Each structure stands twice: as structure tokens, then as C-alpha cells.
Amino acid sequence: FFFFFFLSFFFFFFLMIRRPPRSTLSSSSAASDVYKRQVSTQSTGDSPSNMRHLMLLLALVAVAAAHDRVAVEGATQAPTNWALKGHPAKSDRMTVYLFLAHKPGAEAQLLQTLEAVSDPKSPQYGEHLTMAEVATLLAPSYEHITLVDQWLDQHNVTQGSTTAPRDLVELSLTVEQAENMFETEILQYSHTEGMSALRATSGYSLPSHLDGVITVVGDLSQFPPSQSKPIVTSAETSRKLLGGGGGGGDWANDCTGASSCKGKVTPGVLRTRYKLPTQPTKVSANSTMAVAEFQGQYYDDNDLSKFSSGCVINPAVKVSKNVGKNVEKAGVESLLDIEYISAVANPIPLTVYYAAEYSLLNWIKTVGSTPNPGWVHSVSYGNDEKQQTSVDYMNQVNVQFQAIGARGISILFASGDQGVWGRSGHGATFNPDFPGGSPYITAVGGTDFAGSSIGDETAWSAGGGGFSNTFARPSFQDKAVSGYLSDSSADLPAATYYNASGRGYPDVAALGGQKNPYCVATNGFFSGVAGTSASSPVVAGVFALLNDLRLSANKSPLGWLNPFIYQNPQAFNDVTSGKNNAGLGAGFTAIKGWDPATGMGTPNYQALAAAVNALP
């Protein structure tokens, strides 16, 4: 070691390095420009030339210590319904994500900025960061990027892309590369629903010189969640799929071209219950919204046309932009998202983000590297917190959510369809959701109508909600959550079931239960579809309309929504009945005010619009 150490000093003082190391970590041109400006404005003592000398020193020391490894995440078990299939071919490819460490103080500054620009009471409200400013704030150090580049060069990794700050790096690796880089064994697994994944369940490590450079590796040992499939009743066969049902509402059918929509939730039902405006004929040129789809969840234009004509949507529902591949094929989840976010907020332009892999990190990386990704995003994705590989992983995902929110972008996630029990199922404790339990997204729960007519709602028994076991209760909801926990009418479950000091979710809710499924055009027929996968795009559509009010007045978008939501309880329809126990004993009861079954309640557009118009 000392030989290499002194040799490195020799090179440091006497060798001239004329070219920087080749960078594998490509990013958008905007991100690259920001990175170049950042480097060029550093002090002389931190110049790229001197940095190259320092990198040589670090590289030589790394050679001496190449045999040293640091464990990052330990062994994991494949979740339920995943089965080991064997050893993949060494040439098979997989995608992993490197989370690079941020400079000291950068994450704290990001959070402080996010809170300041998102709190309506703050003098900085609405002063969101540009993507370039986020890139500058979160850019890893030059030394760290160079060390990672050199490591990738050693393993002949040539396919990579990043977020704008270069702090989340997507790599396409062969199995052989992954096994050598992380000193692990990659195995092939299959899911009962048809998904497959290459994963390292024995744990993995990094070279010791990358300790503190790379914080965690995503999608290496983390299994994708089962697809959040909505609950469907087929109108074609009257056959119940996945436990669907309902459709017994006694209201008039406004989908005059679709008789099978009678008694189901339709655009007109939402318009009445949530006091939505008639569809605007003109919206701000800057208004945008988006949905995320994964692994074969495509849409087809014929079904969008059938929905538009059958439910009298004018102008017709259409997708303005696709990011990722789309095939003209009917996917229930995709069509549900597109039809109902558009039914609420059409003609605000809609972008569909599609990824072949069911990967949250792919979506984050894409949004984090896109200059204009859309102001409001609805995502139906989630798994239990206990099914995540580490707290470090969840914390780094939260940093990425914060970075997106600081740009003025709103993120809404479905809260899940298994009540308090989550995907892990009934047991001695509740199983909170992630990302549903993240403080930096808006979690959307589900409701049913309390009766057979359009009116008061009740908590859907299978709507996800509860308290995080990982994240502390944030200040923006402290008053609301404390009020719930101290209210005797809450009839709280035993304290051993949940973490009362954790972040409570959902934040809001909307119709999504099986009693009143949505009428969705899919595969040439109208079917009843339920789940918080329906609730999330509806609430996202409402906030897209509210965003349009601000953008049309030359104001900033709403961005991270949670501080606004909790400061305006009067703008929501309070839900005061029902329990989200999924029919299995203990759960949380909906009461007056916030509760972990329906959040602050369901949207009242007219009241929300008044609150938004009063914002600075």
C-alpha cells in the first residue's frame, strides 16, 4: 500500500495528464452543460486539471486496495409468489441503478428549499428550482464521478444514463458484469403473474474505495412489486375478475352511448360529486399532466375513441405524447388511467410514461432527466415498506422525490388495495406501503358511496392507509394526525399493530371501491374497474385543473401538494365512516377530520379552486 501511496505522489507532481477520463455517465445535454459550468466555476485549487492529478492518486490507492470490499445490502428473500428458476446465461442483461452520494449538506438544503417553495405560508412559495439548479445542488463531487467512471471502465460498462444531477445512474449490465462488479450471484426468478427478474438475493458489496461514493444499488436485490392491477368486472361476460363487483348506483347514466355503464362511476358522476367544472375549451399553453405505465400496460386508440363517444367526452380523449414504447393493445390499468384523468381534466395535454420493466427507479430517472416532464403525475405502483431492501434505499428514493417536487412537479401515488395489511397480508402488525408512506408524494386512498345515490362517501375497506414504520411524522400533518390519535371516536386498533409516530397516509381519497366501480372502455367493451388505481388519476386530474388556474394567471404550479392540502381541510369532502381492514378484523376508522383511511377526504373542486386562487 505504501509503495503505491508514494508512487501516486510521484505521479501527482511530475506527470502531466492532458485528457480527463472518458465519462460513461451520459445525461441530457442540459445536465451535461450544468455539470460543465459547475466544474468551470470551481476555485483554482479545485480545477479540473488539479482534479485529474488527485484522481490519479485515488486510482492508484484504489489499485492497492482492490481486494477490499464493503458490504452494502445483505441477503434477502424472494417475496411471496416469486420462484427461483435457476441461473441465467452470463450474457443475459439486467438494469441496475447506482445512487451516488451527494455533497455534505446538499440533501438538507434540498429539503429546506422544497419546504420553503411548497408552503403557502412561506415568502418563497412558488419559487421552484429549475432542472439546472437542481442539478447544481445535487451533483456529486468531481472526485466521486471520476472514481465511478474509472470503475465502470474497468468492467467495460458502456451503456449508462443519469438524472440531470448525475446522482442516479442507470446501467445496463450483463449478468457476468453485475456478478463481478458487485461480487454476488445473479439468479433468475419468475412471478406467478408472468413477470421475471434477475436478482442478487445473497447480498452484494462494492470496492472499498467506493464506500461513501455509491450509497446503494437499486434493482439489484430489490424485487419489483406485483403489478397494481385494478379490480375488474367484465361487461362482456358478466364474469367477476379479481373480486370485482358493484355497479348498483341508482343515478342516471350519463354515458348515453354505453348502456353497461348504468350504475357505475362515470365522468358525470365525478363531475357531480366533486363539483368539477364543465370541460374548458382552452387551457394554458403550459398545462400538462402525466400517467405512468409499466410492463405491457399499453393503451389502444380504439378504446379511447369508444370511451369518448360512449361517455360524450368532447374534445375526445387522446394522448398528446408518449415517453417510451406504446403498442396498440388494450391494457386495463393504462386505459383506466388515461380515460379518467382525461375525463376530469381534458383537454390538458396528457403524457404517458411507459417502461418495459416494472421499475420505480426507471420512472424517477426519466422524470429527473426530462426538462418538461409534466406538472402533475399519477402513478399506481407500490410495495410494503418491509419488502424494500434497506432504509438507505428508501431514503435515497425520497431525495429523488424531493428533487422532482422542488421543480414544481406534483406526484400522486395510489395508496394500495389491501387495506392496512398491504401485500404481505394479514398478520400481527399492519404493513405500510412504499412509496405510499413517503412524506414527499401525495398518497390517494379509496372510497365508496355510502348509499346507492351520489352523495356522502365511506372508506373503501381495501383502501391502503396507515402509518409508516420508517419515516417520522412530518410537521405539515402533525396537527391533523395528532387530532386523529387523540379522538376517542377513532376507536384505534391495538398499539402493537402500528407506529403512531410515523408518517400517516393517505393524504386524500376518491371513489375507488368495488361497490361503485368505474366504467372503462377496454378491449372493445365497457367494464367495471375498481381500486385506488382509479382514485389516483382522478385526484391528479383535479389538481391538473387547479394547476391550470395558476398557470393561466401567470403563476407558478402547485408543486409538492401536501403542505397546501393540510392547510385547507375545508376544501375536501370529509369522509366519516368505514374502516380499511380489508374485511380482516383490525383497521383504521374514518372519522371527522384526517384519518388513515381516507386522509383529508375527497376533492371539492369549487372549494379547492377558491383556496388556490387565494394563494400568492
PDB file of C-alpha atoms in Angstrom, residues 222-425:
ATOM      1  CA  GLN A 222     -34.949  -5.232  -4.831  1.00  0.00           C
ATOM      2  CA  PHE A 223     -37.790  -7.223  -6.410  1.00  0.00           C
ATOM      3  CA  PRO A 224     -40.413  -5.364  -8.425  1.00  0.00           C
ATOM      4  CA  PRO A 225     -43.864  -5.312  -6.839  1.00  0.00           C
ATOM      5  CA  SER A 226     -46.692  -7.249  -8.350  1.00  0.00           C
ATOM      6  CA  GLN A 227     -48.487  -5.110 -10.856  1.00  0.00           C
ATOM      7  CA  SER A 228     -51.149  -2.980  -9.200  1.00  0.00           C
ATOM      8  CA  LYS A 229     -53.927  -4.489 -11.253  1.00  0.00           C
ATOM      9  CA  PRO A 230     -57.313  -2.836 -10.881  1.00  0.00           C
ATOM     10  CA  ILE A 231     -60.283  -4.963  -9.930  1.00  0.00           C
ATOM     11  CA  VAL A 232     -62.407  -5.688 -12.980  1.00  0.00           C
ATOM     12  CA  THR A 233     -65.931  -6.844 -13.729  1.00  0.00           C
ATOM     13  CA  SER A 234     -66.285  -7.827 -17.364  1.00  0.00           C
ATOM     14  CA  ALA A 235     -69.388  -6.410 -19.020  1.00  0.00           C
ATOM     15  CA  GLU A 236     -68.911  -8.822 -21.902  1.00  0.00           C
ATOM     16  CA  THR A 237     -69.298 -11.978 -19.830  1.00  0.00           C
ATOM     17  CA  SER A 238     -70.758 -10.687 -16.551  1.00  0.00           C
ATOM     18  CA  ARG A 239     -67.880 -12.616 -15.003  1.00  0.00           C
ATOM     19  CA  LYS A 240     -66.096 -11.242 -11.936  1.00  0.00           C
ATOM     20  CA  LEU A 241     -62.331 -10.986 -12.290  1.00  0.00           C
ATOM     21  CA  LEU A 242     -60.069 -10.451  -9.283  1.00  0.00           C
ATOM     22  CA  GLY A 243     -63.053  -9.993  -6.985  1.00  0.00           C
ATOM     23  CA  GLY A 244     -64.775  -7.172  -8.842  1.00  0.00           C
ATOM     24  CA  GLY A 245     -68.447  -6.287  -8.431  1.00  0.00           C
ATOM     25  CA  GLY A 246     -70.821  -3.419  -7.868  1.00  0.00           C
ATOM     26  CA  GLY A 247     -72.496  -1.126 -10.339  1.00  0.00           C
ATOM     27  CA  GLY A 248     -75.705  -0.758  -8.382  1.00  0.00           C
ATOM     28  CA  GLY A 249     -75.962   3.025  -8.227  1.00  0.00           C
ATOM     29  CA  ASP A 250     -79.415   4.478  -8.869  1.00  0.00           C
ATOM     30  CA  TRP A 251     -78.242   7.593 -10.746  1.00  0.00           C
ATOM     31  CA  ALA A 252     -78.938   8.341 -14.382  1.00  0.00           C
ATOM     32  CA  ASN A 253     -76.375   7.030 -16.856  1.00  0.00           C
ATOM     33  CA  ASP A 254     -74.626   9.996 -18.495  1.00  0.00           C
ATOM     34  CA  CYS A 255     -72.688   7.635 -20.792  1.00  0.00           C
ATOM     35  CA  THR A 256     -75.585   7.559 -23.193  1.00  0.00           C
ATOM     36  CA  GLY A 257     -73.618   5.556 -25.725  1.00  0.00           C
ATOM     37  CA  ALA A 258     -72.748   2.814 -23.239  1.00  0.00           C
ATOM     38  CA  SER A 259     -75.739   1.199 -21.554  1.00  0.00           C
ATOM     39  CA  SER A 260     -73.494  -1.102 -19.496  1.00  0.00           C
ATOM     40  CA  CYS A 261     -72.192   1.967 -17.623  1.00  0.00           C
ATOM     41  CA  LYS A 262     -75.513   2.283 -15.797  1.00  0.00           C
ATOM     42  CA  GLY A 263     -74.976   2.323 -12.037  1.00  0.00           C
ATOM     43  CA  LYS A 264     -71.197   2.657 -12.359  1.00  0.00           C
ATOM     44  CA  VAL A 265     -68.913   5.641 -11.801  1.00  0.00           C
ATOM     45  CA  THR A 266     -68.764   7.728 -14.971  1.00  0.00           C
ATOM     46  CA  PRO A 267     -67.402  11.165 -15.861  1.00  0.00           C
ATOM     47  CA  GLY A 268     -70.780  12.664 -14.990  1.00  0.00           C
ATOM     48  CA  VAL A 269     -70.814  11.033 -11.552  1.00  0.00           C
ATOM     49  CA  LEU A 270     -67.398  12.505 -10.783  1.00  0.00           C
ATOM     50  CA  ARG A 271     -68.478  15.894 -12.090  1.00  0.00           C
ATOM     51  CA  THR A 272     -71.486  15.909  -9.774  1.00  0.00           C
ATOM     52  CA  ARG A 273     -69.861  14.554  -6.637  1.00  0.00           C
ATOM     53  CA  TYR A 274     -66.635  16.535  -6.834  1.00  0.00           C
ATOM     54  CA  LYS A 275     -68.229  19.714  -8.255  1.00  0.00           C
ATOM     55  CA  LEU A 276     -65.985  19.688 -11.290  1.00  0.00           C
ATOM     56  CA  PRO A 277     -66.267  22.440 -13.879  1.00  0.00           C
ATOM     57  CA  THR A 278     -67.538  21.829 -17.362  1.00  0.00           C
ATOM     58  CA  GLN A 279     -64.671  20.930 -19.646  1.00  0.00           C
ATOM     59  CA  PRO A 280     -62.727  24.062 -20.564  1.00  0.00           C
ATOM     60  CA  THR A 281     -62.369  24.838 -24.232  1.00  0.00           C
ATOM     61  CA  LYS A 282     -58.978  26.437 -23.677  1.00  0.00           C
ATOM     62  CA  VAL A 283     -56.174  25.798 -21.212  1.00  0.00           C
ATOM     63  CA  SER A 284     -52.824  27.397 -20.514  1.00  0.00           C
ATOM     64  CA  ALA A 285     -50.120  26.581 -23.019  1.00  0.00           C
ATOM     65  CA  ASN A 286     -48.000  25.393 -20.075  1.00  0.00           C
ATOM     66  CA  SER A 287     -50.574  22.995 -18.588  1.00  0.00           C
ATOM     67  CA  THR A 288     -49.518  19.346 -18.631  1.00  0.00           C
ATOM     68  CA  MET A 289     -50.259  16.105 -16.805  1.00  0.00           C
ATOM     69  CA  ALA A 290     -48.951  12.550 -16.976  1.00  0.00           C
ATOM     70  CA  VAL A 291     -49.537   8.935 -16.008  1.00  0.00           C
ATOM     71  CA  ALA A 292     -47.007   6.102 -15.641  1.00  0.00           C
ATOM     72  CA  GLU A 293     -47.470   2.628 -17.090  1.00  0.00           C
ATOM     73  CA  PHE A 294     -45.295  -0.463 -16.773  1.00  0.00           C
ATOM     74  CA  GLN A 295     -44.607  -3.870 -18.299  1.00  0.00           C
ATOM     75  CA  GLY A 296     -47.095  -4.401 -21.081  1.00  0.00           C
ATOM     76  CA  GLN A 297     -49.730  -1.950 -19.880  1.00  0.00           C
ATOM     77  CA  TYR A 298     -50.365  -0.343 -23.265  1.00  0.00           C
ATOM     78  CA  TYR A 299     -53.420   1.518 -24.496  1.00  0.00           C
ATOM     79  CA  ASP A 300     -55.230   1.472 -27.806  1.00  0.00           C
ATOM     80  CA  ASP A 301     -56.815   4.421 -29.550  1.00  0.00           C
ATOM     81  CA  ASN A 302     -59.947   2.466 -30.482  1.00  0.00           C
ATOM     82  CA  ASP A 303     -60.857   2.074 -26.810  1.00  0.00           C
ATOM     83  CA  LEU A 304     -60.141   5.758 -26.152  1.00  0.00           C
ATOM     84  CA  SER A 305     -62.480   6.646 -29.016  1.00  0.00           C
ATOM     85  CA  LYS A 306     -65.139   4.257 -27.721  1.00  0.00           C
ATOM     86  CA  PHE A 307     -64.921   5.840 -24.263  1.00  0.00           C
ATOM     87  CA  SER A 308     -65.088   9.364 -25.679  1.00  0.00           C
ATOM     88  CA  SER A 309     -68.148   8.666 -27.815  1.00  0.00           C
ATOM     89  CA  GLY A 310     -69.901   6.457 -25.284  1.00  0.00           C
ATOM     90  CA  CYS A 311     -69.474   8.943 -22.420  1.00  0.00           C
ATOM     91  CA  VAL A 312     -69.751  12.086 -24.572  1.00  0.00           C
ATOM     92  CA  ILE A 313     -66.251  13.435 -23.892  1.00  0.00           C
ATOM     93  CA  ASN A 314     -65.576  16.447 -26.107  1.00  0.00           C
ATOM     94  CA  PRO A 315     -62.882  17.003 -27.234  1.00  0.00           C
ATOM     95  CA  ALA A 316     -62.156  13.312 -27.439  1.00  0.00           C
ATOM     96  CA  VAL A 317     -59.635  11.708 -25.096  1.00  0.00           C
ATOM     97  CA  LYS A 318     -56.196  11.443 -26.648  1.00  0.00           C
ATOM     98  CA  VAL A 319     -52.593  11.031 -25.593  1.00  0.00           C
ATOM     99  CA  SER A 320     -50.506  14.039 -26.580  1.00  0.00           C
ATOM    100  CA  LYS A 321     -47.108  12.429 -26.042  1.00  0.00           C
ATOM    101  CA  ASN A 322     -45.608   9.010 -25.347  1.00  0.00           C
ATOM    102  CA  VAL A 323     -42.323   8.646 -23.481  1.00  0.00           C
ATOM    103  CA  GLY A 324     -41.408   5.026 -24.120  1.00  0.00           C
ATOM    104  CA  LYS A 325     -42.984   2.494 -26.403  1.00  0.00           C
ATOM    105  CA  ASN A 326     -46.714   2.026 -26.910  1.00  0.00           C
ATOM    106  CA  VAL A 327     -48.375  -0.835 -28.754  1.00  0.00           C
ATOM    107  CA  GLU A 328     -51.982  -0.659 -29.922  1.00  0.00           C
ATOM    108  CA  LYS A 329     -53.141  -3.116 -27.291  1.00  0.00           C
ATOM    109  CA  ALA A 330     -55.742  -2.825 -24.536  1.00  0.00           C
ATOM    110  CA  GLY A 331     -54.274  -2.709 -21.030  1.00  0.00           C
ATOM    111  CA  VAL A 332     -56.892  -2.209 -18.303  1.00  0.00           C
ATOM    112  CA  GLU A 333     -54.598  -0.225 -15.974  1.00  0.00           C
ATOM    113  CA  SER A 334     -53.377   2.055 -18.745  1.00  0.00           C
ATOM    114  CA  LEU A 335     -56.843   2.700 -20.151  1.00  0.00           C
ATOM    115  CA  LEU A 336     -58.264   3.367 -16.683  1.00  0.00           C
ATOM    116  CA  ASP A 337     -55.557   5.968 -16.012  1.00  0.00           C
ATOM    117  CA  ILE A 338     -55.844   7.673 -19.381  1.00  0.00           C
ATOM    118  CA  GLU A 339     -59.628   7.683 -19.640  1.00  0.00           C
ATOM    119  CA  TYR A 340     -60.300   9.062 -16.170  1.00  0.00           C
ATOM    120  CA  ILE A 341     -57.530  11.601 -15.745  1.00  0.00           C
ATOM    121  CA  SER A 342     -58.745  12.907 -19.108  1.00  0.00           C
ATOM    122  CA  ALA A 343     -62.418  12.694 -18.147  1.00  0.00           C
ATOM    123  CA  VAL A 344     -61.609  15.070 -15.292  1.00  0.00           C
ATOM    124  CA  ALA A 345     -59.026  17.388 -16.879  1.00  0.00           C
ATOM    125  CA  ASN A 346     -59.364  17.137 -20.665  1.00  0.00           C
ATOM    126  CA  PRO A 347     -58.114  18.990 -22.794  1.00  0.00           C
ATOM    127  CA  ILE A 348     -54.975  19.479 -20.662  1.00  0.00           C
ATOM    128  CA  PRO A 349     -52.275  17.660 -22.687  1.00  0.00           C
ATOM    129  CA  LEU A 350     -51.505  14.175 -21.359  1.00  0.00           C
ATOM    130  CA  THR A 351     -48.157  12.377 -21.478  1.00  0.00           C
ATOM    131  CA  VAL A 352     -47.878   8.615 -20.940  1.00  0.00           C
ATOM    132  CA  TYR A 353     -44.586   7.387 -19.476  1.00  0.00           C
ATOM    133  CA  TYR A 354     -44.048   3.743 -20.296  1.00  0.00           C
ATOM    134  CA  ALA A 355     -41.330   1.362 -19.085  1.00  0.00           C
ATOM    135  CA  ALA A 356     -40.965  -2.277 -20.069  1.00  0.00           C
ATOM    136  CA  GLU A 357     -39.686  -3.107 -16.586  1.00  0.00           C
ATOM    137  CA  TYR A 358     -41.865  -2.564 -13.555  1.00  0.00           C
ATOM    138  CA  SER A 359     -39.308  -0.218 -12.037  1.00  0.00           C
ATOM    139  CA  LEU A 360     -39.959   2.846  -9.918  1.00  0.00           C
ATOM    140  CA  LEU A 361     -36.352   3.916 -10.483  1.00  0.00           C
ATOM    141  CA  ASN A 362     -36.781   3.918 -14.243  1.00  0.00           C
ATOM    142  CA  TRP A 363     -39.681   6.347 -13.851  1.00  0.00           C
ATOM    143  CA  ILE A 364     -37.719   8.533 -11.418  1.00  0.00           C
ATOM    144  CA  LYS A 365     -34.675   8.621 -13.681  1.00  0.00           C
ATOM    145  CA  THR A 366     -36.765   9.527 -16.714  1.00  0.00           C
ATOM    146  CA  VAL A 367     -38.678  12.320 -14.982  1.00  0.00           C
ATOM    147  CA  GLY A 368     -35.490  13.521 -13.291  1.00  0.00           C
ATOM    148  CA  SER A 369     -33.699  13.892 -16.626  1.00  0.00           C
ATOM    149  CA  THR A 370     -36.549  15.433 -18.645  1.00  0.00           C
ATOM    150  CA  PRO A 371     -36.687  19.251 -18.880  1.00  0.00           C
ATOM    151  CA  ASN A 372     -40.507  19.451 -19.122  1.00  0.00           C
ATOM    152  CA  PRO A 373     -41.887  16.151 -17.815  1.00  0.00           C
ATOM    153  CA  GLY A 374     -45.421  17.348 -16.973  1.00  0.00           C
ATOM    154  CA  TRP A 375     -46.638  19.225 -13.912  1.00  0.00           C
ATOM    155  CA  VAL A 376     -48.881  16.529 -12.369  1.00  0.00           C
ATOM    156  CA  HIS A 377     -48.071  12.790 -12.323  1.00  0.00           C
ATOM    157  CA  SER A 378     -50.274   9.877 -11.274  1.00  0.00           C
ATOM    158  CA  VAL A 379     -48.525   6.562 -10.541  1.00  0.00           C
ATOM    159  CA  SER A 380     -50.103   3.278  -9.476  1.00  0.00           C
ATOM    160  CA  TYR A 381     -47.089   1.496  -8.019  1.00  0.00           C
ATOM    161  CA  GLY A 382     -46.203   0.233  -4.578  1.00  0.00           C
ATOM    162  CA  ASN A 383     -44.992  -2.456  -2.248  1.00  0.00           C
ATOM    163  CA  ASP A 384     -44.740  -2.844   1.514  1.00  0.00           C
ATOM    164  CA  GLU A 385     -42.011  -0.986   3.379  1.00  0.00           C
ATOM    165  CA  LYS A 386     -40.832  -4.304   4.789  1.00  0.00           C
ATOM    166  CA  GLN A 387     -40.304  -5.556   1.249  1.00  0.00           C
ATOM    167  CA  GLN A 388     -37.763  -2.815   0.475  1.00  0.00           C
ATOM    168  CA  THR A 389     -34.108  -3.810   0.660  1.00  0.00           C
ATOM    169  CA  SER A 390     -32.987  -1.121   3.113  1.00  0.00           C
ATOM    170  CA  VAL A 391     -33.801   2.184   4.752  1.00  0.00           C
ATOM    171  CA  ASP A 392     -30.931   3.700   2.761  1.00  0.00           C
ATOM    172  CA  TYR A 393     -32.728   2.731  -0.427  1.00  0.00           C
ATOM    173  CA  MET A 394     -35.994   4.358   0.670  1.00  0.00           C
ATOM    174  CA  ASN A 395     -34.200   7.486   1.877  1.00  0.00           C
ATOM    175  CA  GLN A 396     -32.470   7.914  -1.469  1.00  0.00           C
ATOM    176  CA  VAL A 397     -35.751   7.438  -3.332  1.00  0.00           C
ATOM    177  CA  ASN A 398     -37.183  10.165  -1.098  1.00  0.00           C
ATOM    178  CA  VAL A 399     -34.368  12.503  -2.100  1.00  0.00           C
ATOM    179  CA  GLN A 400     -35.336  11.947  -5.725  1.00  0.00           C
ATOM    180  CA  PHE A 401     -38.990  12.710  -4.920  1.00  0.00           C
ATOM    181  CA  GLN A 402     -37.849  15.909  -3.215  1.00  0.00           C
ATOM    182  CA  ALA A 403     -35.801  16.899  -6.252  1.00  0.00           C
ATOM    183  CA  ILE A 404     -38.814  16.428  -8.528  1.00  0.00           C
ATOM    184  CA  GLY A 405     -41.091  18.354  -6.153  1.00  0.00           C
ATOM    185  CA  ALA A 406     -38.621  21.227  -5.845  1.00  0.00           C
ATOM    186  CA  ARG A 407     -39.051  21.764  -9.597  1.00  0.00           C
ATOM    187  CA  GLY A 408     -42.779  22.398  -9.076  1.00  0.00           C
ATOM    188  CA  ILE A 409     -43.931  18.932 -10.114  1.00  0.00           C
ATOM    189  CA  SER A 410     -46.768  17.180  -8.242  1.00  0.00           C
ATOM    190  CA  ILE A 411     -46.523  13.407  -7.656  1.00  0.00           C
ATOM    191  CA  LEU A 412     -49.542  11.327  -6.645  1.00  0.00           C
ATOM    192  CA  PHE A 413     -49.436   7.593  -5.849  1.00  0.00           C
ATOM    193  CA  ALA A 414     -52.239   5.113  -5.296  1.00  0.00           C
ATOM    194  CA  SER A 415     -52.199   4.009  -1.643  1.00  0.00           C
ATOM    195  CA  GLY A 416     -52.807   0.318  -2.338  1.00  0.00           C
ATOM    196  CA  ASP A 417     -55.709  -2.131  -2.460  1.00  0.00           C
ATOM    197  CA  GLN A 418     -55.118  -4.395   0.541  1.00  0.00           C
ATOM    198  CA  GLY A 419     -56.253  -2.149   3.376  1.00  0.00           C
ATOM    199  CA  VAL A 420     -53.907  -1.880   6.366  1.00  0.00           C
ATOM    200  CA  TRP A 421     -52.420  -5.323   5.682  1.00  0.00           C
ATOM    201  CA  GLY A 422     -50.536  -4.488   2.498  1.00  0.00           C
ATOM    202  CA  ARG A 423     -49.160  -7.041   0.077  1.00  0.00           C
ATOM    203  CA  SER A 424     -47.601  -9.062   2.898  1.00  0.00           C
ATOM    204  CA  GLY A 425     -51.070  -9.923   4.135  1.00  0.00           C
TER     205      GLY A 425
END
